[in-house]
Amino acid sequence: MNLKAIGTIPVALAGFGVGAQNFVFNGDFEPPETLDASSPPYFITAFSGDATSISGWTVGGRKGDVSVDIVHQEFFFEQGFPKFFAYSGVQMIDLAGSPGPGSIWQDIGTTPGEMYQLSFACSSNFLGGPHWLEVQWDGAIVDFFLAPEAGEWVVRNYSLMATGAVTRLILGSDPNNFSNGGPVVDAVVIVPEPASFAALTLNLSLLVFRRRK
C-alpha cells in the first residue's frame, strides 16, 4: 500500500484547532485606523448602507437602522472614563451611532449543517447606558440582552449552526434606541466548533491519504 499526500490539504488544516482561523474579517475594527488619537472628536459616524468605513463590515442590516460610531478609546478617556480601553486594539463600535438605532453585518462563509462558535466583547456607551444589544444569525434573532455598563467588558459566547454556504451575522442596538449612545462591541470571532473541526479533519484525512494499488 502506498500513501499519496495531497499537498494543499495540510495548509487548509493549519487554520483550525487551537488558535483557529477567525472567519470574521476585521473583528477588532482596527484596519484601517480611521481616527486621529491626537485631536477630538475621536469618533466617526458611519450611516446605513456604508460598506467602506469599517473594513469588512456594512452598516445597517435591519429596517430603520440609521448609523453606528467607530470610536477610539481616547473618546472615553476625554469623557472621564480613563480605564475604558478598547477590548482589542484601540477602536470599537458603538452600535447606536449618532443617532441610533444602528447595526453592522458581515456575510460569513460557512458549511451547511456545521456548528460554529461566535464570541464578542461588549460594553456600553456611558450616554444613557447600559444599553440593549441584539444578535442575529442567518436572519434569526438569537439574543437580545442588556450589555454591561461603560468600562466593563463581558465576552458573550454562542454555539450556532449554519444552514447555508453563506451566513449573515448582524450585531445591533435596540431598534428603539434613537439616542447617541448604545452598546459597544469589539473582538468579534467566529470559529468552527471543536466537534465540527474533528469531523472536518477526519473527512479531509480521507482526501489527504488515499490508497494506491
PDB file of C-alpha atoms in Angstrom:
ATOM      1  CA  MET A   1       0.000   0.000   0.000  1.00  0.00           C
ATOM      2  CA  ASN A   2       1.329   3.409  -0.978  1.00  0.00           C
ATOM      3  CA  LEU A   3       0.113   6.655   0.531  1.00  0.00           C
ATOM      4  CA  LYS A   4      -0.098   9.785  -1.533  1.00  0.00           C
ATOM      5  CA  ALA A   5      -0.416  13.189   0.103  1.00  0.00           C
ATOM      6  CA  ILE A   6      -2.413  15.980  -1.477  1.00  0.00           C
ATOM      7  CA  GLY A   7      -0.167  18.934  -0.734  1.00  0.00           C
ATOM      8  CA  THR A   8      -2.794  21.645  -0.379  1.00  0.00           C
ATOM      9  CA  ILE A   9      -4.809  19.980   2.376  1.00  0.00           C
ATOM     10  CA  PRO A  10      -2.337  20.467   5.289  1.00  0.00           C
ATOM     11  CA  VAL A  11      -2.417  24.207   4.586  1.00  0.00           C
ATOM     12  CA  ALA A  12      -6.187  24.195   4.937  1.00  0.00           C
ATOM     13  CA  LEU A  13      -5.949  22.320   8.227  1.00  0.00           C
ATOM     14  CA  ALA A  14      -3.462  24.739   9.714  1.00  0.00           C
ATOM     15  CA  GLY A  15      -6.134  27.366  10.391  1.00  0.00           C
ATOM     16  CA  PHE A  16      -8.246  25.211  12.699  1.00  0.00           C
ATOM     17  CA  GLY A  17      -7.977  23.783  16.185  1.00  0.00           C
ATOM     18  CA  VAL A  18      -6.205  25.761  18.891  1.00  0.00           C
ATOM     19  CA  GLY A  19      -5.714  29.273  17.588  1.00  0.00           C
ATOM     20  CA  ALA A  20      -8.211  28.553  14.808  1.00  0.00           C
ATOM     21  CA  GLN A  21      -8.638  30.957  11.958  1.00  0.00           C
ATOM     22  CA  ASN A  22     -11.225  33.647  12.650  1.00  0.00           C
ATOM     23  CA  PHE A  23     -13.873  33.545   9.912  1.00  0.00           C
ATOM     24  CA  VAL A  24     -14.727  37.199  10.657  1.00  0.00           C
ATOM     25  CA  PHE A  25     -12.770  39.810   8.732  1.00  0.00           C
ATOM     26  CA  ASN A  26     -11.645  42.766  10.867  1.00  0.00           C
ATOM     27  CA  GLY A  27     -13.330  41.531  14.027  1.00  0.00           C
ATOM     28  CA  ASP A  28     -11.464  44.062  16.171  1.00  0.00           C
ATOM     29  CA  PHE A  29     -12.327  47.049  13.930  1.00  0.00           C
ATOM     30  CA  GLU A  30      -8.749  48.251  13.578  1.00  0.00           C
ATOM     31  CA  PRO A  31      -7.691  48.305   9.908  1.00  0.00           C
ATOM     32  CA  PRO A  32      -7.535  50.905   8.703  1.00  0.00           C
ATOM     33  CA  GLU A  33      -7.176  53.153  11.740  1.00  0.00           C
ATOM     34  CA  THR A  34      -9.799  55.754  10.953  1.00  0.00           C
ATOM     35  CA  LEU A  35      -9.310  58.134  13.845  1.00  0.00           C
ATOM     36  CA  ASP A  36      -6.680  60.633  14.887  1.00  0.00           C
ATOM     37  CA  ALA A  37      -5.979  59.984  18.570  1.00  0.00           C
ATOM     38  CA  SER A  38      -4.336  63.402  18.911  1.00  0.00           C
ATOM     39  CA  SER A  39      -7.445  65.544  18.376  1.00  0.00           C
ATOM     40  CA  PRO A  40     -11.236  65.423  19.025  1.00  0.00           C
ATOM     41  CA  PRO A  41     -13.886  64.223  18.424  1.00  0.00           C
ATOM     42  CA  TYR A  42     -12.248  60.741  18.473  1.00  0.00           C
ATOM     43  CA  PHE A  43     -15.158  59.066  16.658  1.00  0.00           C
ATOM     44  CA  ILE A  44     -16.602  58.839  13.162  1.00  0.00           C
ATOM     45  CA  THR A  45     -20.251  58.200  12.315  1.00  0.00           C
ATOM     46  CA  ALA A  46     -20.998  55.673   9.560  1.00  0.00           C
ATOM     47  CA  PHE A  47     -24.530  55.651   8.162  1.00  0.00           C
ATOM     48  CA  SER A  48     -26.751  52.821   6.975  1.00  0.00           C
ATOM     49  CA  GLY A  49     -25.552  51.390   3.671  1.00  0.00           C
ATOM     50  CA  ASP A  50     -21.911  52.376   4.257  1.00  0.00           C
ATOM     51  CA  ALA A  51     -19.743  49.415   3.228  1.00  0.00           C
ATOM     52  CA  THR A  52     -16.351  51.149   3.275  1.00  0.00           C
ATOM     53  CA  SER A  53     -15.838  52.950   6.604  1.00  0.00           C
ATOM     54  CA  ILE A  54     -15.478  49.705   8.600  1.00  0.00           C
ATOM     55  CA  SER A  55     -13.351  47.267   6.603  1.00  0.00           C
ATOM     56  CA  GLY A  56     -15.231  44.012   6.045  1.00  0.00           C
ATOM     57  CA  TRP A  57     -18.493  45.276   7.525  1.00  0.00           C
ATOM     58  CA  THR A  58     -21.617  47.011   6.206  1.00  0.00           C
ATOM     59  CA  VAL A  59     -23.677  49.390   8.331  1.00  0.00           C
ATOM     60  CA  GLY A  60     -27.415  48.873   8.647  1.00  0.00           C
ATOM     61  CA  GLY A  61     -28.581  45.274   8.479  1.00  0.00           C
ATOM     62  CA  ARG A  62     -32.121  45.978   9.684  1.00  0.00           C
ATOM     63  CA  LYS A  63     -35.016  48.149   8.544  1.00  0.00           C
ATOM     64  CA  GLY A  64     -34.903  51.501  10.320  1.00  0.00           C
ATOM     65  CA  ASP A  65     -31.201  51.464  11.165  1.00  0.00           C
ATOM     66  CA  VAL A  66     -29.581  54.911  10.998  1.00  0.00           C
ATOM     67  CA  SER A  67     -25.902  54.809  11.969  1.00  0.00           C
ATOM     68  CA  VAL A  68     -23.088  53.446  14.124  1.00  0.00           C
ATOM     69  CA  ASP A  69     -19.986  55.158  15.507  1.00  0.00           C
ATOM     70  CA  ILE A  70     -16.388  53.995  15.090  1.00  0.00           C
ATOM     71  CA  VAL A  71     -14.964  55.066  18.448  1.00  0.00           C
ATOM     72  CA  HIS A  72     -11.357  55.491  19.538  1.00  0.00           C
ATOM     73  CA  GLN A  73     -10.780  54.731  23.215  1.00  0.00           C
ATOM     74  CA  GLU A  74      -9.467  58.292  23.590  1.00  0.00           C
ATOM     75  CA  PHE A  75     -13.096  59.452  23.345  1.00  0.00           C
ATOM     76  CA  PHE A  76     -13.960  57.737  26.616  1.00  0.00           C
ATOM     77  CA  PHE A  77     -10.739  58.928  28.259  1.00  0.00           C
ATOM     78  CA  GLU A  78     -11.721  62.518  27.436  1.00  0.00           C
ATOM     79  CA  GLN A  79     -15.244  61.977  28.795  1.00  0.00           C
ATOM     80  CA  GLY A  80     -13.992  60.894  32.204  1.00  0.00           C
ATOM     81  CA  PHE A  81     -13.594  57.137  31.750  1.00  0.00           C
ATOM     82  CA  PRO A  82      -9.785  56.788  31.940  1.00  0.00           C
ATOM     83  CA  LYS A  83      -9.931  52.992  32.206  1.00  0.00           C
ATOM     84  CA  PHE A  84     -12.351  52.389  29.313  1.00  0.00           C
ATOM     85  CA  PHE A  85      -9.848  50.809  26.943  1.00  0.00           C
ATOM     86  CA  ALA A  86     -10.904  49.022  23.781  1.00  0.00           C
ATOM     87  CA  TYR A  87     -11.062  45.274  24.377  1.00  0.00           C
ATOM     88  CA  SER A  88      -8.724  44.708  21.429  1.00  0.00           C
ATOM     89  CA  GLY A  89      -6.547  47.386  19.844  1.00  0.00           C
ATOM     90  CA  VAL A  90      -7.764  50.973  20.252  1.00  0.00           C
ATOM     91  CA  GLN A  91     -11.072  51.102  18.357  1.00  0.00           C
ATOM     92  CA  MET A  92     -14.573  49.760  18.980  1.00  0.00           C
ATOM     93  CA  ILE A  93     -18.074  50.142  17.517  1.00  0.00           C
ATOM     94  CA  ASP A  94     -20.961  51.938  19.233  1.00  0.00           C
ATOM     95  CA  LEU A  95     -23.990  50.265  17.664  1.00  0.00           C
ATOM     96  CA  ALA A  96     -26.349  53.205  18.260  1.00  0.00           C
ATOM     97  CA  GLY A  97     -24.307  55.781  16.349  1.00  0.00           C
ATOM     98  CA  SER A  98     -25.168  59.469  16.169  1.00  0.00           C
ATOM     99  CA  PRO A  99     -28.041  58.866  16.240  1.00  0.00           C
ATOM    100  CA  GLY A 100     -29.228  55.308  16.570  1.00  0.00           C
ATOM    101  CA  PRO A 101     -30.537  52.791  16.083  1.00  0.00           C
ATOM    102  CA  GLY A 102     -27.828  51.020  14.159  1.00  0.00           C
ATOM    103  CA  SER A 103     -26.232  47.705  13.319  1.00  0.00           C
ATOM    104  CA  ILE A 104     -23.332  46.172  11.423  1.00  0.00           C
ATOM    105  CA  TRP A 105     -23.346  42.995   9.369  1.00  0.00           C
ATOM    106  CA  GLN A 106     -20.964  40.645   7.637  1.00  0.00           C
ATOM    107  CA  ASP A 107     -21.580  37.575   5.476  1.00  0.00           C
ATOM    108  CA  ILE A 108     -19.535  34.603   6.682  1.00  0.00           C
ATOM    109  CA  GLY A 109     -18.526  31.628   4.552  1.00  0.00           C
ATOM    110  CA  THR A 110     -19.904  28.532   6.305  1.00  0.00           C
ATOM    111  CA  THR A 111     -20.623  24.843   5.732  1.00  0.00           C
ATOM    112  CA  PRO A 112     -24.305  23.802   5.927  1.00  0.00           C
ATOM    113  CA  GLY A 113     -25.022  21.693   8.994  1.00  0.00           C
ATOM    114  CA  GLU A 114     -21.770  22.572  10.761  1.00  0.00           C
ATOM    115  CA  MET A 115     -21.631  24.233  14.194  1.00  0.00           C
ATOM    116  CA  TYR A 116     -19.734  27.457  14.832  1.00  0.00           C
ATOM    117  CA  GLN A 117     -18.692  29.353  17.928  1.00  0.00           C
ATOM    118  CA  LEU A 118     -19.434  33.075  17.921  1.00  0.00           C
ATOM    119  CA  SER A 119     -17.873  35.295  20.557  1.00  0.00           C
ATOM    120  CA  PHE A 120     -17.526  39.035  21.023  1.00  0.00           C
ATOM    121  CA  ALA A 121     -16.758  41.519  23.778  1.00  0.00           C
ATOM    122  CA  CYS A 122     -19.458  44.016  24.716  1.00  0.00           C
ATOM    123  CA  SER A 123     -19.901  47.060  26.917  1.00  0.00           C
ATOM    124  CA  SER A 124     -21.964  50.277  26.766  1.00  0.00           C
ATOM    125  CA  ASN A 125     -21.512  53.914  25.912  1.00  0.00           C
ATOM    126  CA  PHE A 126     -21.836  55.958  29.097  1.00  0.00           C
ATOM    127  CA  LEU A 127     -24.619  58.041  27.473  1.00  0.00           C
ATOM    128  CA  GLY A 128     -27.823  56.619  28.929  1.00  0.00           C
ATOM    129  CA  GLY A 129     -26.245  53.215  29.479  1.00  0.00           C
ATOM    130  CA  PRO A 130     -26.274  50.339  29.963  1.00  0.00           C
ATOM    131  CA  HIS A 131     -27.822  49.524  26.580  1.00  0.00           C
ATOM    132  CA  TRP A 132     -29.589  46.593  24.924  1.00  0.00           C
ATOM    133  CA  LEU A 133     -27.792  44.608  22.214  1.00  0.00           C
ATOM    134  CA  GLU A 134     -29.321  42.377  19.528  1.00  0.00           C
ATOM    135  CA  VAL A 135     -27.589  39.407  17.871  1.00  0.00           C
ATOM    136  CA  GLN A 136     -28.875  37.942  14.595  1.00  0.00           C
ATOM    137  CA  TRP A 137     -27.585  34.798  12.880  1.00  0.00           C
ATOM    138  CA  ASP A 138     -28.865  33.695   9.495  1.00  0.00           C
ATOM    139  CA  GLY A 139     -31.883  36.006   9.711  1.00  0.00           C
ATOM    140  CA  ALA A 140     -32.989  34.972  13.208  1.00  0.00           C
ATOM    141  CA  ILE A 141     -32.615  36.879  16.479  1.00  0.00           C
ATOM    142  CA  VAL A 142     -30.580  34.600  18.750  1.00  0.00           C
ATOM    143  CA  ASP A 143     -30.123  37.016  21.658  1.00  0.00           C
ATOM    144  CA  PHE A 144     -31.302  40.388  22.964  1.00  0.00           C
ATOM    145  CA  PHE A 145     -29.622  41.369  26.206  1.00  0.00           C
ATOM    146  CA  LEU A 146     -28.519  44.277  28.376  1.00  0.00           C
ATOM    147  CA  ALA A 147     -24.827  44.978  27.817  1.00  0.00           C
ATOM    148  CA  PRO A 148     -22.582  45.872  30.782  1.00  0.00           C
ATOM    149  CA  GLU A 149     -22.034  49.439  31.944  1.00  0.00           C
ATOM    150  CA  ALA A 150     -19.395  51.689  30.398  1.00  0.00           C
ATOM    151  CA  GLY A 151     -15.861  50.489  31.029  1.00  0.00           C
ATOM    152  CA  GLU A 152     -16.866  46.928  31.902  1.00  0.00           C
ATOM    153  CA  TRP A 153     -16.252  44.329  29.192  1.00  0.00           C
ATOM    154  CA  VAL A 154     -18.007  40.960  29.089  1.00  0.00           C
ATOM    155  CA  VAL A 155     -17.385  38.290  26.441  1.00  0.00           C
ATOM    156  CA  ARG A 156     -20.528  36.595  25.099  1.00  0.00           C
ATOM    157  CA  ASN A 157     -20.325  33.111  23.559  1.00  0.00           C
ATOM    158  CA  TYR A 158     -22.773  31.283  21.283  1.00  0.00           C
ATOM    159  CA  SER A 159     -22.954  27.877  19.625  1.00  0.00           C
ATOM    160  CA  LEU A 160     -24.699  28.288  16.258  1.00  0.00           C
ATOM    161  CA  MET A 161     -25.471  26.083  13.265  1.00  0.00           C
ATOM    162  CA  ALA A 162     -25.028  27.168   9.670  1.00  0.00           C
ATOM    163  CA  THR A 163     -27.773  26.275   7.200  1.00  0.00           C
ATOM    164  CA  GLY A 164     -26.107  27.584   4.056  1.00  0.00           C
ATOM    165  CA  ALA A 165     -22.799  28.331   2.395  1.00  0.00           C
ATOM    166  CA  VAL A 166     -23.087  31.962   3.481  1.00  0.00           C
ATOM    167  CA  THR A 167     -24.388  33.053   6.889  1.00  0.00           C
ATOM    168  CA  ARG A 168     -25.092  36.660   7.821  1.00  0.00           C
ATOM    169  CA  LEU A 169     -24.107  37.909  11.273  1.00  0.00           C
ATOM    170  CA  ILE A 170     -25.782  41.110  12.487  1.00  0.00           C
ATOM    171  CA  LEU A 171     -24.905  42.965  15.693  1.00  0.00           C
ATOM    172  CA  GLY A 172     -27.249  45.830  16.510  1.00  0.00           C
ATOM    173  CA  SER A 173     -28.552  48.180  19.143  1.00  0.00           C
ATOM    174  CA  ASP A 174     -32.113  48.167  20.445  1.00  0.00           C
ATOM    175  CA  PRO A 175     -34.222  49.066  17.361  1.00  0.00           C
ATOM    176  CA  ASN A 176     -35.950  51.664  19.547  1.00  0.00           C
ATOM    177  CA  ASN A 177     -32.724  53.333  20.697  1.00  0.00           C
ATOM    178  CA  PHE A 178     -32.746  56.699  18.920  1.00  0.00           C
ATOM    179  CA  SER A 179     -30.096  58.241  21.188  1.00  0.00           C
ATOM    180  CA  ASN A 180     -26.414  58.978  20.516  1.00  0.00           C
ATOM    181  CA  GLY A 181     -25.181  56.133  22.701  1.00  0.00           C
ATOM    182  CA  GLY A 182     -25.636  52.389  22.616  1.00  0.00           C
ATOM    183  CA  PRO A 183     -23.981  49.037  23.200  1.00  0.00           C
ATOM    184  CA  VAL A 184     -20.296  48.829  22.273  1.00  0.00           C
ATOM    185  CA  VAL A 185     -18.710  45.767  20.648  1.00  0.00           C
ATOM    186  CA  ASP A 186     -15.161  44.610  19.934  1.00  0.00           C
ATOM    187  CA  ALA A 187     -13.174  41.421  19.203  1.00  0.00           C
ATOM    188  CA  VAL A 188     -15.785  39.556  17.131  1.00  0.00           C
ATOM    189  CA  VAL A 189     -14.715  35.959  16.427  1.00  0.00           C
ATOM    190  CA  ILE A 190     -16.318  33.020  14.606  1.00  0.00           C
ATOM    191  CA  VAL A 191     -14.557  29.629  14.516  1.00  0.00           C
ATOM    192  CA  PRO A 192     -15.742  26.059  13.866  1.00  0.00           C
ATOM    193  CA  GLU A 193     -16.789  24.187  16.991  1.00  0.00           C
ATOM    194  CA  PRO A 194     -14.254  21.534  18.080  1.00  0.00           C
ATOM    195  CA  ALA A 195     -16.628  18.675  17.202  1.00  0.00           C
ATOM    196  CA  SER A 196     -17.166  20.117  13.737  1.00  0.00           C
ATOM    197  CA  PHE A 197     -13.431  20.545  13.356  1.00  0.00           C
ATOM    198  CA  ALA A 198     -12.852  16.921  14.335  1.00  0.00           C
ATOM    199  CA  ALA A 199     -15.318  15.754  11.683  1.00  0.00           C
ATOM    200  CA  LEU A 200     -13.737  18.066   9.137  1.00  0.00           C
ATOM    201  CA  THR A 201     -10.284  16.737   9.995  1.00  0.00           C
ATOM    202  CA  LEU A 202     -11.482  13.143   9.560  1.00  0.00           C
ATOM    203  CA  ASN A 203     -13.077  13.885   6.207  1.00  0.00           C
ATOM    204  CA  LEU A 204     -10.021  15.738   4.967  1.00  0.00           C
ATOM    205  CA  SER A 205      -7.732  12.956   6.138  1.00  0.00           C
ATOM    206  CA  LEU A 206      -9.513  10.650   3.711  1.00  0.00           C
ATOM    207  CA  LEU A 207      -8.547  13.090   0.979  1.00  0.00           C
ATOM    208  CA  VAL A 208      -5.023  13.642   2.192  1.00  0.00           C
ATOM    209  CA  PHE A 209      -4.108   9.948   2.095  1.00  0.00           C
ATOM    210  CA  ARG A 210      -5.535   7.664  -0.485  1.00  0.00           C
ATOM    211  CA  ARG A 211      -4.686   4.068  -1.230  1.00  0.00           C
ATOM    212  CA  ARG A 212      -2.809   3.369  -4.410  1.00  0.00           C
ATOM    213  CA  LYS A 213      -2.962  -0.227  -5.520  1.00  0.00           C
TER     214      LYS A 213
END
